[in-house]
mmCIF file of C-alpha atoms and ligand atoms in Angstrom:
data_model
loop_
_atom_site.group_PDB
_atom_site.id
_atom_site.type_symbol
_atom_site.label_atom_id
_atom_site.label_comp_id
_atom_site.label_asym_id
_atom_site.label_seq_id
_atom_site.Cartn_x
_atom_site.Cartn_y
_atom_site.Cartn_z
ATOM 1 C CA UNK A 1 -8.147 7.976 2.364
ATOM 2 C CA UNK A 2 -11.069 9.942 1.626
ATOM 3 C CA UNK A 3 -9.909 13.692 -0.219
ATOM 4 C CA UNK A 4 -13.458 15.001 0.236
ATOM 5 C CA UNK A 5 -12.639 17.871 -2.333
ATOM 6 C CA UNK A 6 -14.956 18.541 -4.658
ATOM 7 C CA UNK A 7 -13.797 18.768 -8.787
ATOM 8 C CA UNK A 8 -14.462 22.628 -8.406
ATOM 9 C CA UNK A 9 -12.396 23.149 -5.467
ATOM 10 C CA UNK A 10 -9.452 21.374 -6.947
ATOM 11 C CA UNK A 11 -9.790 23.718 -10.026
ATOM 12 C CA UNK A 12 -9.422 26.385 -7.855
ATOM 13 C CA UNK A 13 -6.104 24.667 -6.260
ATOM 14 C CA UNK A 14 -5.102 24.451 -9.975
ATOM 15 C CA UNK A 15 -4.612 21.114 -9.059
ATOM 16 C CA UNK A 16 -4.737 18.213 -11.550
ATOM 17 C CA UNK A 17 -5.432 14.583 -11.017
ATOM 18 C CA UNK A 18 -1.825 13.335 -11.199
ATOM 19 C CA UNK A 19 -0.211 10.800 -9.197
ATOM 20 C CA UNK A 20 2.657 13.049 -7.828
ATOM 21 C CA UNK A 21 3.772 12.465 -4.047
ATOM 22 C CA UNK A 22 6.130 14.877 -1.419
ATOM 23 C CA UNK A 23 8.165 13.756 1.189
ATOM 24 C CA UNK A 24 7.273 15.421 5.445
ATOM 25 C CA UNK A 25 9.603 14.579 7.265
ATOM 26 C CA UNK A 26 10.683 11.147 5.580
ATOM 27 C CA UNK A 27 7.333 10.438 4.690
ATOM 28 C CA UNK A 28 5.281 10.073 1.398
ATOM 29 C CA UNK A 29 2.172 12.087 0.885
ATOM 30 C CA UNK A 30 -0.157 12.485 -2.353
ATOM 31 C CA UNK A 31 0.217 15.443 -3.616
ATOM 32 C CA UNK A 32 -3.240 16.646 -4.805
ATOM 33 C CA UNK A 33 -4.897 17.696 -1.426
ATOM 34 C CA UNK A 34 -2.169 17.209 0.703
ATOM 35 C CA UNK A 35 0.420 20.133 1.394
ATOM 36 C CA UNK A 36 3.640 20.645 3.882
ATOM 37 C CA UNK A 37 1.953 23.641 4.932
ATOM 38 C CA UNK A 38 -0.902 22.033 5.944
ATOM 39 C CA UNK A 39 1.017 19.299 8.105
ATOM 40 C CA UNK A 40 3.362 21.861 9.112
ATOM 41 C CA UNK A 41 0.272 23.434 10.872
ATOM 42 C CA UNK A 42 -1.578 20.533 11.780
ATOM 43 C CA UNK A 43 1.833 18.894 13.916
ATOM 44 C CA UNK A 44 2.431 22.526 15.421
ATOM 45 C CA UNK A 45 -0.879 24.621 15.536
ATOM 46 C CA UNK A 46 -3.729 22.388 15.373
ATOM 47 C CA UNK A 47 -5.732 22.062 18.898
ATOM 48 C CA UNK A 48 -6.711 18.829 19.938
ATOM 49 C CA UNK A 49 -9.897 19.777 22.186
ATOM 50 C CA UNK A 50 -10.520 17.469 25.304
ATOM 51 C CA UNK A 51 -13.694 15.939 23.962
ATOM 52 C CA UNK A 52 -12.584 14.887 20.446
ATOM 53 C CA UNK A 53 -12.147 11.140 19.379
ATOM 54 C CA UNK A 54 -9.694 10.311 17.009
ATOM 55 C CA UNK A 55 -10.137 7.452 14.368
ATOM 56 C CA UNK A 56 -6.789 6.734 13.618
ATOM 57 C CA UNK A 57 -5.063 4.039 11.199
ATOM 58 C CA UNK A 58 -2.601 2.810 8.705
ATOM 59 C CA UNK A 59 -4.875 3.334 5.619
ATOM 60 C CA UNK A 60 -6.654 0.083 4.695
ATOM 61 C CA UNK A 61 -6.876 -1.031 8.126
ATOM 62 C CA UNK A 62 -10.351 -0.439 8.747
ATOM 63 C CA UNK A 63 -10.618 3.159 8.997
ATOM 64 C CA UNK A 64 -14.132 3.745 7.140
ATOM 65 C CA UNK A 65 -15.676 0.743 9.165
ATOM 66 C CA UNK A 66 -14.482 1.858 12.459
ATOM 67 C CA UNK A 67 -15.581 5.557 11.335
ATOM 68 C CA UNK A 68 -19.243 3.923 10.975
ATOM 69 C CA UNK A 69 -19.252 2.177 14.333
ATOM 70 C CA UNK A 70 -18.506 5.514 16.521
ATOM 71 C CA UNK A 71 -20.872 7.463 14.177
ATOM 72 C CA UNK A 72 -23.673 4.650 14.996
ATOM 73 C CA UNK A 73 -22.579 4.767 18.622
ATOM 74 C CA UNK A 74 -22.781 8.489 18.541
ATOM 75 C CA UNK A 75 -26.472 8.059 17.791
ATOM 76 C CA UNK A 76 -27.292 5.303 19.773
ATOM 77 C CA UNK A 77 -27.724 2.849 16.536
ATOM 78 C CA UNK A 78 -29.796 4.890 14.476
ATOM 79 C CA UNK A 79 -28.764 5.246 11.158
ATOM 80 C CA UNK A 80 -29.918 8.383 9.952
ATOM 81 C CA UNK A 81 -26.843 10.273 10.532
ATOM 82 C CA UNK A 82 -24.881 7.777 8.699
ATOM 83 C CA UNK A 83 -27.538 7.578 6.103
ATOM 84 C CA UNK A 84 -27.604 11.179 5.588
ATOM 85 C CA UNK A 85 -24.236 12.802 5.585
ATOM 86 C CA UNK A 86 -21.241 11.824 3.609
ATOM 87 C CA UNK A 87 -18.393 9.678 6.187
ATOM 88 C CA UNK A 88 -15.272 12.269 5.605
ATOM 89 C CA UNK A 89 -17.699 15.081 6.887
ATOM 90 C CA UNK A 90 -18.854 12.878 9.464
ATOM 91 C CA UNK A 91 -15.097 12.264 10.717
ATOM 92 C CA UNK A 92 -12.727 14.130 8.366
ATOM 93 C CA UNK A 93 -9.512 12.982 7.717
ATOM 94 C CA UNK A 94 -7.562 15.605 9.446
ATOM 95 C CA UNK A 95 -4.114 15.931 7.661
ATOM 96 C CA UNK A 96 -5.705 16.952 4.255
ATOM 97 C CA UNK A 97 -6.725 20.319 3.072
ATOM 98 C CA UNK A 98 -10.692 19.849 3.246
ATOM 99 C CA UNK A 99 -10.517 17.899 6.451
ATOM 100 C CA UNK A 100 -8.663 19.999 8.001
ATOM 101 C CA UNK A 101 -11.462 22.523 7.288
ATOM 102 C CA UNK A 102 -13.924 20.441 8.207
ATOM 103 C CA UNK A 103 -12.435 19.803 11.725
ATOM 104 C CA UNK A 104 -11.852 23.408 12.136
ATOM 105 C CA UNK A 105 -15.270 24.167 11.544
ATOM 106 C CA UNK A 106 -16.439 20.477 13.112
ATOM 107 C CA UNK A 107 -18.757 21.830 16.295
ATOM 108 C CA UNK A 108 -17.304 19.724 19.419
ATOM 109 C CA UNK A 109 -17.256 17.113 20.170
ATOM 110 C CA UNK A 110 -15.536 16.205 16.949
ATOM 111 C CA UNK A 111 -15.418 13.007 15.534
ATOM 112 C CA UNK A 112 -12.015 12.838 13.798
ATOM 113 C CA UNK A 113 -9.805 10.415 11.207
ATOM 114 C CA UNK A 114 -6.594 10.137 10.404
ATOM 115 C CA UNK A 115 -3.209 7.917 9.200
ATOM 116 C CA UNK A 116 -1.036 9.681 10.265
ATOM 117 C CA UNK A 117 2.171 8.353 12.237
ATOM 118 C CA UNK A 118 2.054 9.710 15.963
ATOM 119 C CA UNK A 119 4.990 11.473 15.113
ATOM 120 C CA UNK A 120 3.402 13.815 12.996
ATOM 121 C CA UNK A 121 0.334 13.985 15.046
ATOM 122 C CA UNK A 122 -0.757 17.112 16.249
ATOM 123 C CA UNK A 123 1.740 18.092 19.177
ATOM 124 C CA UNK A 124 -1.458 19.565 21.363
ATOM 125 C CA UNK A 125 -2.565 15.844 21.919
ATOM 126 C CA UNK A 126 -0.031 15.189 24.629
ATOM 127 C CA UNK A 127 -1.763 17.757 26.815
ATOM 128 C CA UNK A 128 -5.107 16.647 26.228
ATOM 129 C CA UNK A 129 -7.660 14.377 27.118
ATOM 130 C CA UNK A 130 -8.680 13.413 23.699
ATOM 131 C CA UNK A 131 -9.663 9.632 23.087
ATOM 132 C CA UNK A 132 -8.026 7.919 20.379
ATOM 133 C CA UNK A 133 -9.102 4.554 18.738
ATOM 134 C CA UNK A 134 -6.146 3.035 16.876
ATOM 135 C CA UNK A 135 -7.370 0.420 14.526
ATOM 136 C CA UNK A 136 -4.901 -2.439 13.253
ATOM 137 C CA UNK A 137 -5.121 -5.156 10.485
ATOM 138 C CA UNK A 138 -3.138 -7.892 9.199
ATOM 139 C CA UNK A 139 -0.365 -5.753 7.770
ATOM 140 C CA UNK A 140 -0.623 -8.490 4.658
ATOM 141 C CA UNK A 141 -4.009 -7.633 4.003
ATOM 142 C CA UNK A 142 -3.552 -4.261 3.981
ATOM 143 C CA UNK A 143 -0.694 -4.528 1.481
ATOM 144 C CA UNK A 144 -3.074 -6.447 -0.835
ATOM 145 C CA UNK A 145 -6.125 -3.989 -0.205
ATOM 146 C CA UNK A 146 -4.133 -0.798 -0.599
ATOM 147 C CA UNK A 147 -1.924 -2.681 -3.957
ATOM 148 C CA UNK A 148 -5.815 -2.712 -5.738
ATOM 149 C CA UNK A 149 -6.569 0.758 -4.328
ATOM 150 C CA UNK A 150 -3.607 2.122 -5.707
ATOM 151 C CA UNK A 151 -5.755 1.329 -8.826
ATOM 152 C CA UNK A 152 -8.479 2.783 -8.102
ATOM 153 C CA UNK A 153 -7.827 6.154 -6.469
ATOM 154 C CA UNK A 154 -6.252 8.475 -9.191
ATOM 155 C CA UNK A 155 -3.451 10.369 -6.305
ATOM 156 C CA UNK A 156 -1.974 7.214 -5.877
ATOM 157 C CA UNK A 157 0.616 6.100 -8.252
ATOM 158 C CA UNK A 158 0.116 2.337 -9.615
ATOM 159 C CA UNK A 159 2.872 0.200 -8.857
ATOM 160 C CA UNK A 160 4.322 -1.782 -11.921
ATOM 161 C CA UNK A 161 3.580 -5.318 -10.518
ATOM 162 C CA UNK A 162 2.838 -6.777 -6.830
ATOM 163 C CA UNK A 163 6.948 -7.487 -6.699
ATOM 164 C CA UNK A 164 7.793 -3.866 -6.053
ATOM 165 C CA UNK A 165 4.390 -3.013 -4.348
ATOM 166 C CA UNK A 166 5.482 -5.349 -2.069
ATOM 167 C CA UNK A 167 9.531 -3.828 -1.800
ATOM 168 C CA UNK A 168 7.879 -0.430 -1.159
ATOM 169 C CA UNK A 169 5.694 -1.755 1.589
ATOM 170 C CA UNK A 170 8.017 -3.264 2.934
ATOM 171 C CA UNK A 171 10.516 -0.070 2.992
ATOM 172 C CA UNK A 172 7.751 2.258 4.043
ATOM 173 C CA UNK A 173 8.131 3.871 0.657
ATOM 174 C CA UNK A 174 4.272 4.167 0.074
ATOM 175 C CA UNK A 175 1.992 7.468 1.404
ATOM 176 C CA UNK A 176 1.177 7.483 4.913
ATOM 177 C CA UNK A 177 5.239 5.638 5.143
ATOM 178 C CA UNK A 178 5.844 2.404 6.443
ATOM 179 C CA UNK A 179 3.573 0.594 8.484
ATOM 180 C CA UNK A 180 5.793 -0.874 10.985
ATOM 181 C CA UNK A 181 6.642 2.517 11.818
ATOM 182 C CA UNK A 182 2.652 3.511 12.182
ATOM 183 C CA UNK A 183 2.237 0.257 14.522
ATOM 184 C CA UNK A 184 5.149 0.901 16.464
ATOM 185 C CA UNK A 185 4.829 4.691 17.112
ATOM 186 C CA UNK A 186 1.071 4.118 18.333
ATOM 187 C CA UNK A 187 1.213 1.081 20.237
ATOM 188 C CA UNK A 188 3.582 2.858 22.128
ATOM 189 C CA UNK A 189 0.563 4.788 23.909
ATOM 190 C CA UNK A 190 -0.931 1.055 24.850
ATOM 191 C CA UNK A 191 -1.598 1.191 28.361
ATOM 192 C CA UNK A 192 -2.296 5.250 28.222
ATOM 193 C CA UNK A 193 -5.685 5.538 29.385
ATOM 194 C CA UNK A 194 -7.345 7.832 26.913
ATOM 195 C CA UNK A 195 -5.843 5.251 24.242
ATOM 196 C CA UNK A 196 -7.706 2.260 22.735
ATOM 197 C CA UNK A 197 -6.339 -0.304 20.298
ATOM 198 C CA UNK A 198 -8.241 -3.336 18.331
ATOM 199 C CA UNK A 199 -7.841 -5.369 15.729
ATOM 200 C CA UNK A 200 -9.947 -5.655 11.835
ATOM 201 C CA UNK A 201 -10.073 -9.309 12.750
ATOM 202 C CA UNK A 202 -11.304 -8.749 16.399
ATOM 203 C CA UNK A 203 -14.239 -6.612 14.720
ATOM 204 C CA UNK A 204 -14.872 -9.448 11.711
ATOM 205 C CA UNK A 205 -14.800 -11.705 14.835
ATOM 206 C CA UNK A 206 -17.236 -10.601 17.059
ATOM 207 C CA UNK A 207 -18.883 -7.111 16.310
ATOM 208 C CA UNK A 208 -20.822 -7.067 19.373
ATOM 209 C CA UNK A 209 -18.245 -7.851 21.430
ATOM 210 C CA UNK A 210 -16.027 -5.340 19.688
ATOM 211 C CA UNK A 211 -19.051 -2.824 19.786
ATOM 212 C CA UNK A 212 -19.333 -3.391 23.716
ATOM 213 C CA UNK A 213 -15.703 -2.672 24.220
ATOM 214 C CA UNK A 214 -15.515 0.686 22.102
ATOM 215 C CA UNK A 215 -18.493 1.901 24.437
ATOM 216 C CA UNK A 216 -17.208 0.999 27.484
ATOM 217 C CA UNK A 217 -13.845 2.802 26.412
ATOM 218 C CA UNK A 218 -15.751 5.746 25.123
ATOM 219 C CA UNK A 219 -18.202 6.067 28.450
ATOM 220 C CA UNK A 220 -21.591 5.563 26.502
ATOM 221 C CA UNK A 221 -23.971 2.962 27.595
ATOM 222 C CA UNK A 222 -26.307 1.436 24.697
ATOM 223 C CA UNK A 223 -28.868 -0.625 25.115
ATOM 224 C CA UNK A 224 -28.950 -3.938 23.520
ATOM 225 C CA UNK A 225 -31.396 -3.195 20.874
ATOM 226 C CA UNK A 226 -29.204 0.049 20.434
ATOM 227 C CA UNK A 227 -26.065 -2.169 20.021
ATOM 228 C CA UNK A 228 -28.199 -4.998 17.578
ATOM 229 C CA UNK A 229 -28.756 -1.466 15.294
ATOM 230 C CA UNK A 230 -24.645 -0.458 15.368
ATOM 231 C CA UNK A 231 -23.864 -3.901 14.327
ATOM 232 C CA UNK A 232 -26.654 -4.047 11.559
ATOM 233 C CA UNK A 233 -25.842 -0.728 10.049
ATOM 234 C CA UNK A 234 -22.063 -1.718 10.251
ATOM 235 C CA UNK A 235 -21.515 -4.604 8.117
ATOM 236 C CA UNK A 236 -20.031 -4.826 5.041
ATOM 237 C CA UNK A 237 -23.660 -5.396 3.231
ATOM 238 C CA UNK A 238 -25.230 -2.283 5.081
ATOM 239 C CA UNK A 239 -21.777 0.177 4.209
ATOM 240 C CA UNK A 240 -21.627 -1.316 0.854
ATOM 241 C CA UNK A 241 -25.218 0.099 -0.374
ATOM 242 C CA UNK A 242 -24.871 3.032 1.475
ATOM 243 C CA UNK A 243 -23.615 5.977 -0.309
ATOM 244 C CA UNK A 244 -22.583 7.960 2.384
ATOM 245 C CA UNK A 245 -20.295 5.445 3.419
ATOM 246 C CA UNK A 246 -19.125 3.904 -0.035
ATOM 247 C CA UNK A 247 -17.208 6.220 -2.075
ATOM 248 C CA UNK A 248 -19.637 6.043 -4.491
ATOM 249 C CA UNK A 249 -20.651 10.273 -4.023
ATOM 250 C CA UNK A 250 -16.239 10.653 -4.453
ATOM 251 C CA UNK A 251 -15.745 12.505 -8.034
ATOM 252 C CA UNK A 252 -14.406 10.187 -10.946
ATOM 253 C CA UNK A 253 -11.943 12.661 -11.062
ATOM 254 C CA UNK A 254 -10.624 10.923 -8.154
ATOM 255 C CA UNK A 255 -12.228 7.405 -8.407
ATOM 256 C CA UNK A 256 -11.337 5.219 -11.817
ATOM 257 C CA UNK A 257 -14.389 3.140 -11.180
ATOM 258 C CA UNK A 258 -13.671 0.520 -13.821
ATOM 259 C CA UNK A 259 -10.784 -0.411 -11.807
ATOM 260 C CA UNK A 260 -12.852 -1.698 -8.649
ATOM 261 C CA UNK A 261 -14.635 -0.370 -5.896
ATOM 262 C CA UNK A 262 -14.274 1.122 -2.342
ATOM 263 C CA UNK A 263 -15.882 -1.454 -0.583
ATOM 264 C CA UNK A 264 -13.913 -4.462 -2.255
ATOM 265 C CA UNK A 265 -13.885 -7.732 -0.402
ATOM 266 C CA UNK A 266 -14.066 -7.019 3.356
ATOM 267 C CA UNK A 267 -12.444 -10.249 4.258
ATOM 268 C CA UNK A 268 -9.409 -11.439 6.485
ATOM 269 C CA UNK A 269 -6.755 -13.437 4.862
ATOM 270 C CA UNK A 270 -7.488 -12.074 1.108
ATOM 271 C CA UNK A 271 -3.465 -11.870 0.894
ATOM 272 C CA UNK A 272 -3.080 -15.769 0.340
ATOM 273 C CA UNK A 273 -4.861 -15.027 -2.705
ATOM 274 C CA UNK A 274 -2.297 -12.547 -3.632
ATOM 275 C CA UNK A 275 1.052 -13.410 -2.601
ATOM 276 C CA UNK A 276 3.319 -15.977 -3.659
ATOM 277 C CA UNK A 277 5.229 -18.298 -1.379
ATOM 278 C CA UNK A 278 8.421 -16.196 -2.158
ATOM 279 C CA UNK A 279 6.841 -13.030 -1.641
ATOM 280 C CA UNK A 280 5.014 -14.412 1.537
ATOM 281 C CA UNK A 281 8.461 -15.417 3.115
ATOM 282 C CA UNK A 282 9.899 -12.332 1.959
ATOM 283 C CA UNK A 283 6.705 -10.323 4.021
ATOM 284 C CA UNK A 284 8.004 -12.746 6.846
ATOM 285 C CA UNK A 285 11.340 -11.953 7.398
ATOM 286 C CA UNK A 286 11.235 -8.297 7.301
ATOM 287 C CA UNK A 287 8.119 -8.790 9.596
ATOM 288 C CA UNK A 288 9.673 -10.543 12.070
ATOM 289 C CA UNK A 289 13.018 -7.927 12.097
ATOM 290 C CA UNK A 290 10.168 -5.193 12.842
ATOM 291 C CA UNK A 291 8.156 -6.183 14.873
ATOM 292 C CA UNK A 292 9.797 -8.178 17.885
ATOM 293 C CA UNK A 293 10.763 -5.324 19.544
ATOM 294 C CA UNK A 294 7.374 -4.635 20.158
ATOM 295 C CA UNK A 295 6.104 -7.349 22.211
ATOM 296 C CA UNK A 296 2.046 -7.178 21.525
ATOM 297 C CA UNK A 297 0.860 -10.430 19.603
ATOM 298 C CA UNK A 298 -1.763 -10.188 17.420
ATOM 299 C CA UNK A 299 -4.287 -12.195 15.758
ATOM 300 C CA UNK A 300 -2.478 -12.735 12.752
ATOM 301 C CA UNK A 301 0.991 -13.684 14.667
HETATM 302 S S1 PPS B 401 -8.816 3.802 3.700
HETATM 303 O O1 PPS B 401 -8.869 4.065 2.238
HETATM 304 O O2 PPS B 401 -7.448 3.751 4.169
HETATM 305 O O3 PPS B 401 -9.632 4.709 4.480
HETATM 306 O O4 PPS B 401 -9.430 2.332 3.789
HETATM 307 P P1 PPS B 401 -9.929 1.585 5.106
HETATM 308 O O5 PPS B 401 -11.298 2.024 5.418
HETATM 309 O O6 PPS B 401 -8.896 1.692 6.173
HETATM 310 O O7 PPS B 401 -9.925 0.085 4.635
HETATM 311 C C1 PPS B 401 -10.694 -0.366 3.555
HETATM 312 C C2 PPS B 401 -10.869 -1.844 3.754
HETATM 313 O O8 PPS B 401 -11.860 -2.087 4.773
HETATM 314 C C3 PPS B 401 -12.892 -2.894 4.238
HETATM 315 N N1 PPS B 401 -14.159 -2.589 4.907
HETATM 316 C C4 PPS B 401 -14.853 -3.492 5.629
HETATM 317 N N2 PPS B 401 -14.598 -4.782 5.922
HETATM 318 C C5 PPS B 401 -15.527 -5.439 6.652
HETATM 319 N N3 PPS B 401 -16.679 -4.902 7.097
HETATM 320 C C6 PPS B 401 -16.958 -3.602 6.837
HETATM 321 N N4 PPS B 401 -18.097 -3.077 7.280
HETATM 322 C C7 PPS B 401 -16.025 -2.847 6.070
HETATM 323 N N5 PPS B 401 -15.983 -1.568 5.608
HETATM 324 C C8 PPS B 401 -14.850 -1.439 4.902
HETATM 325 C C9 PPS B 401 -12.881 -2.554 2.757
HETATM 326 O O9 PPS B 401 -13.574 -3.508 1.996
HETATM 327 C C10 PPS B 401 -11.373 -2.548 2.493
HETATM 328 O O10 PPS B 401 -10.805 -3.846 2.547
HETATM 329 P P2 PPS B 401 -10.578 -4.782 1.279
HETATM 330 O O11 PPS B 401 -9.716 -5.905 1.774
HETATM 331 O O12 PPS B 401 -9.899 -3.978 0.230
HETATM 332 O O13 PPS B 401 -11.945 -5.259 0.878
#
């Protein structure tokens, strides 16, 4: 989610730290480095170049931990890159005023995030070769991860109680819109060749497997010390004290601290501590609705 903007710059925007959202194209964005003009330009003028490799996501999916694995693999497992320069310059977040910057000014090949839905994706990626990693999660999980985010990150408004968290979820009425619609619209590249889905809870599973697979995908061949180092500087212990990956260098301006961290649990199956029965039936059925049309089972099914 990562705004990247320094207090200064958002001064200079005249910007203030409130929890306002716009509507693109039936779908919710915050409003403090975010802009229509910006994803007006990003869907129509942005080009994708041949050698970049997209990070892409629903937020709370495991953006930030994927974003560490291809910056580990881009150096072979050694973590002074990752130790060294903040994650959203590492792999900025495309569709916000500062990333976008940074990817304009991002010397190829580009390592590059984003949430958005494929159908405001930049329209230059259907005639490229770019590579794009799409990760999933248990869409319950994220619900429960981004419901305490909303807490902590000051652009995001803070729903009134889990009950209508949930409703808005559920409708798509959240930033970034509705997840079903995010899963949908990218699976629909499965079987694309220069596309590459996996799951949070393949990667909690077996990182070195997971690790492996990403490689082979991406063309580079590690080593298995090389691979031992990825995995190492990739779990949640390693991210969590490191403060280019951890949030912890994000302004307070947009970062109420008291109200948790970044790097919260980094578990699968956190939403049984979360929802009710009646709100876990209620997930349920609208899942179900959603999703059968598209015909991929996942861990969580
Ligand atoms: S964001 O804000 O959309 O970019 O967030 P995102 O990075 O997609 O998701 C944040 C959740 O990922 C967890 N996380 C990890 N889990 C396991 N291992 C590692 N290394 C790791 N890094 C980040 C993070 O804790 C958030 O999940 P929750 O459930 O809130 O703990």
């Amino acid at each position: 989610m990562s705004p990247g903007q320094k207090q200064e710059d958002l001064q200079q925007l005249g910007a203030t730290m409130t929890a306002e959202y716009f509507t693109y194209k039936g779908v919710l964005f915050p409003g403090v480095n975010y802009s229509p003009e910006t994803l007006k330009y990003l869907e129509n003028e942005f080009q994708v170049q041949d050698n970049d490799i997209f990070n892409i996501t629903y937020p709370k999916s495991g953006t930030v931990w994927m974003l560490e694995i291809l910056s580990l693999i881009r150096c072979e497992g050694d973590p002074d890159w990752v130790r060294s320069v903040l994650n959203w310059e590492r792999a900025p977040w495309v569709e916000n005023q500062s990333g976008l910057e940074a990817a304009l000014k991002y010397p190829p090949p580009r390592l590059l995030t984003s949430h958005l839905p494929v159908q405001l994706f930049p329209k230059s990626l259907q005639r490229s070769k770019a590579k794009i990693i799409y990760t999933l999660r248990c869409p319950r999980d994220v619900l429960v991860s981004l419901y305490h985010f909303t807490h902590v990150l000051r652009i995001f408004k803070c729903p009134s109680s889990m009950d209508t968290f949930l409703e808005d979820f559920l409708s798509g009425n959240v930033p970034y819109g509705s997840w079903f619609d995010h899963v949908t619209g990218w699976m629909g590249l499965k079987g694309n060749e220069n596309f590459f889905s996996i799951t949070y809870e393949e990667l909690q599973q077996d990182l070195p497997g997971s690790v492996r697979r990403i490689c082979r995908f991406l063309g580079k061949e590690l080593s298995e010390e090389q691979l031992a180092a990825v995995v190492e500087n990739a779990s949640f212990q390693s991210m969590k004290g490191n403060k280019m990956s951890n949030f912890s260098q994000l302004s307070d301006e947009f970062m109420n601290r008291q109200k948790g961290e970044f790097m919260r649990k980094g578990i699968c199956g956190d939403w049984r501590n979360h929802l009710s029965e009646a709100q876990s039936q209620r997930f349920d059925t609208v899942y179900q609705e959603r999703m059968q049309c598209l015909g991929v089972t996942f861990p969580w099914d």
